[in-house]
Every structure is written in C-alpha cells, then in structure tokens.
Amino acid sequence: MAVNARTDYGLTNGASNVLKLIHLRDESKPSGLVWVQFDYEDVGKKTNRKTARNLYSI
C-alpha cells in the first residue's frame, strides 16, 4: 500500500501484499479493481467484512 487507508485495520503505508489480479473495466482509462493478498491474514479483515456487499469499481 502507498497510503494509510485504515490504520486501525492494518491498511497502512508499507503493508506488504502480493498483487493477484487486475480487473479492468475500461482499458482506455484507469478503472476497475485491484485484488491483493496481504502477508498477514488479519490485515483488512474488518474492512472486507464491512464493505464486501458495497464493493464497486471506479
């Protein structure tokens, strides 16, 4: 990660992860979803549970 998104959930600048998939909606502009796997399984779990139903792409 490059920014502190939710420090209380472990989503912090420098949180190590592996890029798993880039899902583009429109190849002519930045849009879509980026799927990552964090090195520690508890990173982002609270955020994932709270936002899974509201997941959307730009």
PDB file of N, CA and C in Angstrom:
ATOM      1  N   MET A   1       0.843  -1.177   0.000  1.00  0.00           N
ATOM      2  CA  MET A   1       0.000   0.000   0.000  1.00  0.00           C
ATOM      3  C   MET A   1       0.882   1.231   0.000  1.00  0.00           C
ATOM      4  N   ALA A   2       0.365   2.292  -0.572  1.00  0.00           N
ATOM      5  CA  ALA A   2       1.129   3.528  -0.663  1.00  0.00           C
ATOM      6  C   ALA A   2       0.561   4.630   0.224  1.00  0.00           C
ATOM      7  N   VAL A   3      -0.611   4.416   0.795  1.00  0.00           N
ATOM      8  CA  VAL A   3      -1.238   5.414   1.670  1.00  0.00           C
ATOM      9  C   VAL A   3      -1.822   4.706   2.888  1.00  0.00           C
ATOM     10  N   ASN A   4      -2.062   5.466   3.948  1.00  0.00           N
ATOM     11  CA  ASN A   4      -2.752   4.935   5.116  1.00  0.00           C
ATOM     12  C   ASN A   4      -4.254   5.008   4.855  1.00  0.00           C
ATOM     13  N   ALA A   5      -4.882   3.875   4.608  1.00  0.00           N
ATOM     14  CA  ALA A   5      -6.317   3.840   4.330  1.00  0.00           C
ATOM     15  C   ALA A   5      -7.109   3.656   5.622  1.00  0.00           C
ATOM     16  N   ARG A   6      -6.793   2.625   6.385  1.00  0.00           N
ATOM     17  CA  ARG A   6      -7.432   2.341   7.675  1.00  0.00           C
ATOM     18  C   ARG A   6      -6.364   1.759   8.589  1.00  0.00           C
ATOM     19  N   THR A   7      -5.672   2.630   9.317  1.00  0.00           N
ATOM     20  CA  THR A   7      -4.590   2.161  10.170  1.00  0.00           C
ATOM     21  C   THR A   7      -5.086   1.209  11.248  1.00  0.00           C
ATOM     22  N   ASP A   8      -6.310   1.399  11.717  1.00  0.00           N
ATOM     23  CA  ASP A   8      -6.855   0.522  12.755  1.00  0.00           C
ATOM     24  C   ASP A   8      -7.133  -0.883  12.233  1.00  0.00           C
ATOM     25  N   TYR A   9      -7.189  -1.065  10.921  1.00  0.00           N
ATOM     26  CA  TYR A   9      -7.420  -2.376  10.316  1.00  0.00           C
ATOM     27  C   TYR A   9      -6.155  -2.948   9.675  1.00  0.00           C
ATOM     28  N   GLY A  10      -5.022  -2.246   9.845  1.00  0.00           N
ATOM     29  CA  GLY A  10      -3.768  -2.724   9.285  1.00  0.00           C
ATOM     30  C   GLY A  10      -3.519  -2.284   7.856  1.00  0.00           C
ATOM     31  N   LEU A  11      -4.417  -1.476   7.291  1.00  0.00           N
ATOM     32  CA  LEU A  11      -4.258  -0.988   5.913  1.00  0.00           C
ATOM     33  C   LEU A  11      -3.417   0.283   5.948  1.00  0.00           C
ATOM     34  N   THR A  12      -2.096   0.094   6.062  1.00  0.00           N
ATOM     35  CA  THR A  12      -1.185   1.207   6.259  1.00  0.00           C
ATOM     36  C   THR A  12      -0.140   1.271   5.155  1.00  0.00           C
ATOM     37  N   ASN A  13       0.465   2.454   5.038  1.00  0.00           N
ATOM     38  CA  ASN A  13       1.552   2.656   4.096  1.00  0.00           C
ATOM     39  C   ASN A  13       2.640   1.631   4.394  1.00  0.00           C
ATOM     40  N   GLY A  14       2.994   0.831   3.421  1.00  0.00           N
ATOM     41  CA  GLY A  14       4.032  -0.162   3.592  1.00  0.00           C
ATOM     42  C   GLY A  14       3.526  -1.556   3.920  1.00  0.00           C
ATOM     43  N   ALA A  15       2.207  -1.736   4.064  1.00  0.00           N
ATOM     44  CA  ALA A  15       1.669  -3.076   4.323  1.00  0.00           C
ATOM     45  C   ALA A  15       2.003  -3.972   3.131  1.00  0.00           C
ATOM     46  N   SER A  16       2.737  -5.029   3.392  1.00  0.00           N
ATOM     47  CA  SER A  16       3.188  -5.911   2.313  1.00  0.00           C
ATOM     48  C   SER A  16       2.039  -6.741   1.765  1.00  0.00           C
ATOM     49  N   ASN A  17       2.027  -6.883   0.444  1.00  0.00           N
ATOM     50  CA  ASN A  17       0.995  -7.688  -0.199  1.00  0.00           C
ATOM     51  C   ASN A  17       1.502  -8.189  -1.539  1.00  0.00           C
ATOM     52  N   VAL A  18       0.760  -9.129  -2.101  1.00  0.00           N
ATOM     53  CA  VAL A  18       1.073  -9.681  -3.422  1.00  0.00           C
ATOM     54  C   VAL A  18      -0.085  -9.351  -4.343  1.00  0.00           C
ATOM     55  N   LEU A  19       0.219  -8.757  -5.472  1.00  0.00           N
ATOM     56  CA  LEU A  19      -0.794  -8.452  -6.473  1.00  0.00           C
ATOM     57  C   LEU A  19      -1.286  -9.751  -7.090  1.00  0.00           C
ATOM     58  N   LYS A  20      -2.597  -9.998  -7.011  1.00  0.00           N
ATOM     59  CA  LYS A  20      -3.166 -11.245  -7.519  1.00  0.00           C
ATOM     60  C   LYS A  20      -3.884 -11.062  -8.851  1.00  0.00           C
ATOM     61  N   LEU A  21      -4.590  -9.948  -9.021  1.00  0.00           N
ATOM     62  CA  LEU A  21      -5.389  -9.773 -10.229  1.00  0.00           C
ATOM     63  C   LEU A  21      -5.707  -8.302 -10.436  1.00  0.00           C
ATOM     64  N   ILE A  22      -5.663  -7.864 -11.676  1.00  0.00           N
ATOM     65  CA  ILE A  22      -6.141  -6.532 -12.055  1.00  0.00           C
ATOM     66  C   ILE A  22      -7.311  -6.751 -12.993  1.00  0.00           C
ATOM     67  N   HIS A  23      -8.465  -6.251 -12.605  1.00  0.00           N
ATOM     68  CA  HIS A  23      -9.686  -6.419 -13.393  1.00  0.00           C
ATOM     69  C   HIS A  23     -10.084  -5.048 -13.946  1.00  0.00           C
ATOM     70  N   LEU A  24      -9.783  -4.804 -15.211  1.00  0.00           N
ATOM     71  CA  LEU A  24     -10.077  -3.514 -15.838  1.00  0.00           C
ATOM     72  C   LEU A  24     -11.488  -3.489 -16.394  1.00  0.00           C
ATOM     73  N   ARG A  25     -12.158  -2.369 -16.183  1.00  0.00           N
ATOM     74  CA  ARG A  25     -13.487  -2.180 -16.759  1.00  0.00           C
ATOM     75  C   ARG A  25     -13.392  -1.504 -18.114  1.00  0.00           C
ATOM     76  N   ASP A  26     -12.463  -0.563 -18.216  1.00  0.00           N
ATOM     77  CA  ASP A  26     -12.293   0.202 -19.448  1.00  0.00           C
ATOM     78  C   ASP A  26     -10.794   0.358 -19.675  1.00  0.00           C
ATOM     79  N   GLU A  27     -10.255  -0.316 -20.671  1.00  0.00           N
ATOM     80  CA  GLU A  27      -8.811  -0.309 -20.883  1.00  0.00           C
ATOM     81  C   GLU A  27      -8.260   1.041 -21.337  1.00  0.00           C
ATOM     82  N   SER A  28      -9.123   1.975 -21.712  1.00  0.00           N
ATOM     83  CA  SER A  28      -8.663   3.280 -22.180  1.00  0.00           C
ATOM     84  C   SER A  28      -8.439   4.279 -21.044  1.00  0.00           C
ATOM     85  N   LYS A  29      -8.825   3.915 -19.810  1.00  0.00           N
ATOM     86  CA  LYS A  29      -8.634   4.821 -18.677  1.00  0.00           C
ATOM     87  C   LYS A  29      -8.480   3.999 -17.394  1.00  0.00           C
ATOM     88  N   PRO A  30      -7.897   4.603 -16.352  1.00  0.00           N
ATOM     89  CA  PRO A  30      -7.763   3.883 -15.085  1.00  0.00           C
ATOM     90  C   PRO A  30      -9.149   3.575 -14.506  1.00  0.00           C
ATOM     91  N   SER A  31      -9.487   2.321 -14.436  1.00  0.00           N
ATOM     92  CA  SER A  31     -10.784   1.918 -13.891  1.00  0.00           C
ATOM     93  C   SER A  31     -10.754   0.435 -13.561  1.00  0.00           C
ATOM     94  N   GLY A  32     -11.515   0.033 -12.575  1.00  0.00           N
ATOM     95  CA  GLY A  32     -11.605  -1.378 -12.259  1.00  0.00           C
ATOM     96  C   GLY A  32     -11.216  -1.699 -10.833  1.00  0.00           C
ATOM     97  N   LEU A  33     -10.800  -2.949 -10.632  1.00  0.00           N
ATOM     98  CA  LEU A  33     -10.454  -3.454  -9.306  1.00  0.00           C
ATOM     99  C   LEU A  33      -9.050  -4.038  -9.310  1.00  0.00           C
ATOM    100  N   VAL A  34      -8.371  -3.883  -8.181  1.00  0.00           N
ATOM    101  CA  VAL A  34      -7.064  -4.496  -7.983  1.00  0.00           C
ATOM    102  C   VAL A  34      -7.210  -5.429  -6.785  1.00  0.00           C
ATOM    103  N   TRP A  35      -6.906  -6.715  -6.994  1.00  0.00           N
ATOM    104  CA  TRP A  35      -7.019  -7.714  -5.936  1.00  0.00           C
ATOM    105  C   TRP A  35      -5.633  -8.032  -5.408  1.00  0.00           C
ATOM    106  N   VAL A  36      -5.457  -7.918  -4.088  1.00  0.00           N
ATOM    107  CA  VAL A  36      -4.175  -8.214  -3.460  1.00  0.00           C
ATOM    108  C   VAL A  36      -4.372  -9.208  -2.316  1.00  0.00           C
ATOM    109  N   GLN A  37      -3.296  -9.908  -1.978  1.00  0.00           N
ATOM    110  CA  GLN A  37      -3.278 -10.782  -0.817  1.00  0.00           C
ATOM    111  C   GLN A  37      -2.220 -10.235   0.125  1.00  0.00           C
ATOM    112  N   PHE A  38      -2.636  -9.863   1.335  1.00  0.00           N
ATOM    113  CA  PHE A  38      -1.698  -9.317   2.313  1.00  0.00           C
ATOM    114  C   PHE A  38      -0.893 -10.439   2.956  1.00  0.00           C
ATOM    115  N   ASP A  39       0.305 -10.093   3.421  1.00  0.00           N
ATOM    116  CA  ASP A  39       1.186 -11.075   4.047  1.00  0.00           C
ATOM    117  C   ASP A  39       0.597 -11.635   5.339  1.00  0.00           C
ATOM    118  N   TYR A  40      -0.191 -10.840   6.037  1.00  0.00           N
ATOM    119  CA  TYR A  40      -0.825 -11.271   7.280  1.00  0.00           C
ATOM    120  C   TYR A  40      -2.325 -11.361   7.054  1.00  0.00           C
ATOM    121  N   GLU A  41      -2.915 -12.484   7.394  1.00  0.00           N
ATOM    122  CA  GLU A  41      -4.319 -12.716   7.048  1.00  0.00           C
ATOM    123  C   GLU A  41      -5.298 -11.809   7.779  1.00  0.00           C
ATOM    124  N   ASP A  42      -4.897 -11.193   8.899  1.00  0.00           N
ATOM    125  CA  ASP A  42      -5.828 -10.327   9.617  1.00  0.00           C
ATOM    126  C   ASP A  42      -5.871  -8.898   9.067  1.00  0.00           C
ATOM    127  N   VAL A  43      -4.947  -8.530   8.179  1.00  0.00           N
ATOM    128  CA  VAL A  43      -4.938  -7.186   7.601  1.00  0.00           C
ATOM    129  C   VAL A  43      -6.170  -7.010   6.710  1.00  0.00           C
ATOM    130  N   GLY A  44      -6.950  -6.000   7.018  1.00  0.00           N
ATOM    131  CA  GLY A  44      -8.109  -5.670   6.199  1.00  0.00           C
ATOM    132  C   GLY A  44      -9.332  -6.524   6.426  1.00  0.00           C
ATOM    133  N   LYS A  45      -9.286  -7.497   7.330  1.00  0.00           N
ATOM    134  CA  LYS A  45     -10.443  -8.377   7.524  1.00  0.00           C
ATOM    135  C   LYS A  45     -11.688  -7.607   7.940  1.00  0.00           C
ATOM    136  N   LYS A  46     -11.547  -6.668   8.870  1.00  0.00           N
ATOM    137  CA  LYS A  46     -12.708  -5.893   9.303  1.00  0.00           C
ATOM    138  C   LYS A  46     -13.270  -5.081   8.145  1.00  0.00           C
ATOM    139  N   THR A  47     -12.389  -4.476   7.365  1.00  0.00           N
ATOM    140  CA  THR A  47     -12.841  -3.689   6.221  1.00  0.00           C
ATOM    141  C   THR A  47     -13.541  -4.579   5.212  1.00  0.00           C
ATOM    142  N   ASN A  48     -12.992  -5.745   4.939  1.00  0.00           N
ATOM    143  CA  ASN A  48     -13.587  -6.660   3.977  1.00  0.00           C
ATOM    144  C   ASN A  48     -14.991  -7.066   4.409  1.00  0.00           C
ATOM    145  N   ARG A  49     -15.174  -7.406   5.656  1.00  0.00           N
ATOM    146  CA  ARG A  49     -16.499  -7.792   6.150  1.00  0.00           C
ATOM    147  C   ARG A  49     -17.494  -6.643   6.042  1.00  0.00           C
ATOM    148  N   LYS A  50     -17.037  -5.436   6.338  1.00  0.00           N
ATOM    149  CA  LYS A  50     -17.956  -4.298   6.331  1.00  0.00           C
ATOM    150  C   LYS A  50     -18.311  -3.835   4.930  1.00  0.00           C
ATOM    151  N   THR A  51     -17.416  -4.025   3.967  1.00  0.00           N
ATOM    152  CA  THR A  51     -17.631  -3.435   2.642  1.00  0.00           C
ATOM    153  C   THR A  51     -17.882  -4.448   1.535  1.00  0.00           C
ATOM    154  N   ALA A  52     -17.856  -5.734   1.852  1.00  0.00           N
ATOM    155  CA  ALA A  52     -17.991  -6.747   0.803  1.00  0.00           C
ATOM    156  C   ALA A  52     -19.271  -6.571  -0.003  1.00  0.00           C
ATOM    157  N   ARG A  53     -20.346  -6.205   0.641  1.00  0.00           N
ATOM    158  CA  ARG A  53     -21.616  -6.028  -0.073  1.00  0.00           C
ATOM    159  C   ARG A  53     -21.642  -4.733  -0.884  1.00  0.00           C
ATOM    160  N   ASN A  54     -20.781  -3.780  -0.534  1.00  0.00           N
ATOM    161  CA  ASN A  54     -20.772  -2.486  -1.196  1.00  0.00           C
ATOM    162  C   ASN A  54     -19.598  -2.317  -2.135  1.00  0.00           C
ATOM    163  N   LEU A  55     -18.917  -3.409  -2.495  1.00  0.00           N
ATOM    164  CA  LEU A  55     -17.750  -3.347  -3.352  1.00  0.00           C
ATOM    165  C   LEU A  55     -18.138  -2.836  -4.746  1.00  0.00           C
ATOM    166  N   TYR A  56     -17.420  -1.844  -5.199  1.00  0.00           N
ATOM    167  CA  TYR A  56     -17.678  -1.299  -6.528  1.00  0.00           C
ATOM    168  C   TYR A  56     -16.376  -0.832  -7.128  1.00  0.00           C
ATOM    169  N   SER A  57     -16.370  -0.615  -8.393  1.00  0.00           N
ATOM    170  CA  SER A  57     -15.159  -0.152  -9.064  1.00  0.00           C
ATOM    171  C   SER A  57     -15.399   1.237  -9.640  1.00  0.00           C
ATOM    172  N   ILE A  58     -14.294   1.932  -9.889  1.00  0.00           N
ATOM    173  CA  ILE A  58     -14.400   3.291 -10.430  1.00  0.00           C
ATOM    174  C   ILE A  58     -14.356   3.259 -11.936  1.00  0.00           C
TER     175      ILE A  58
END
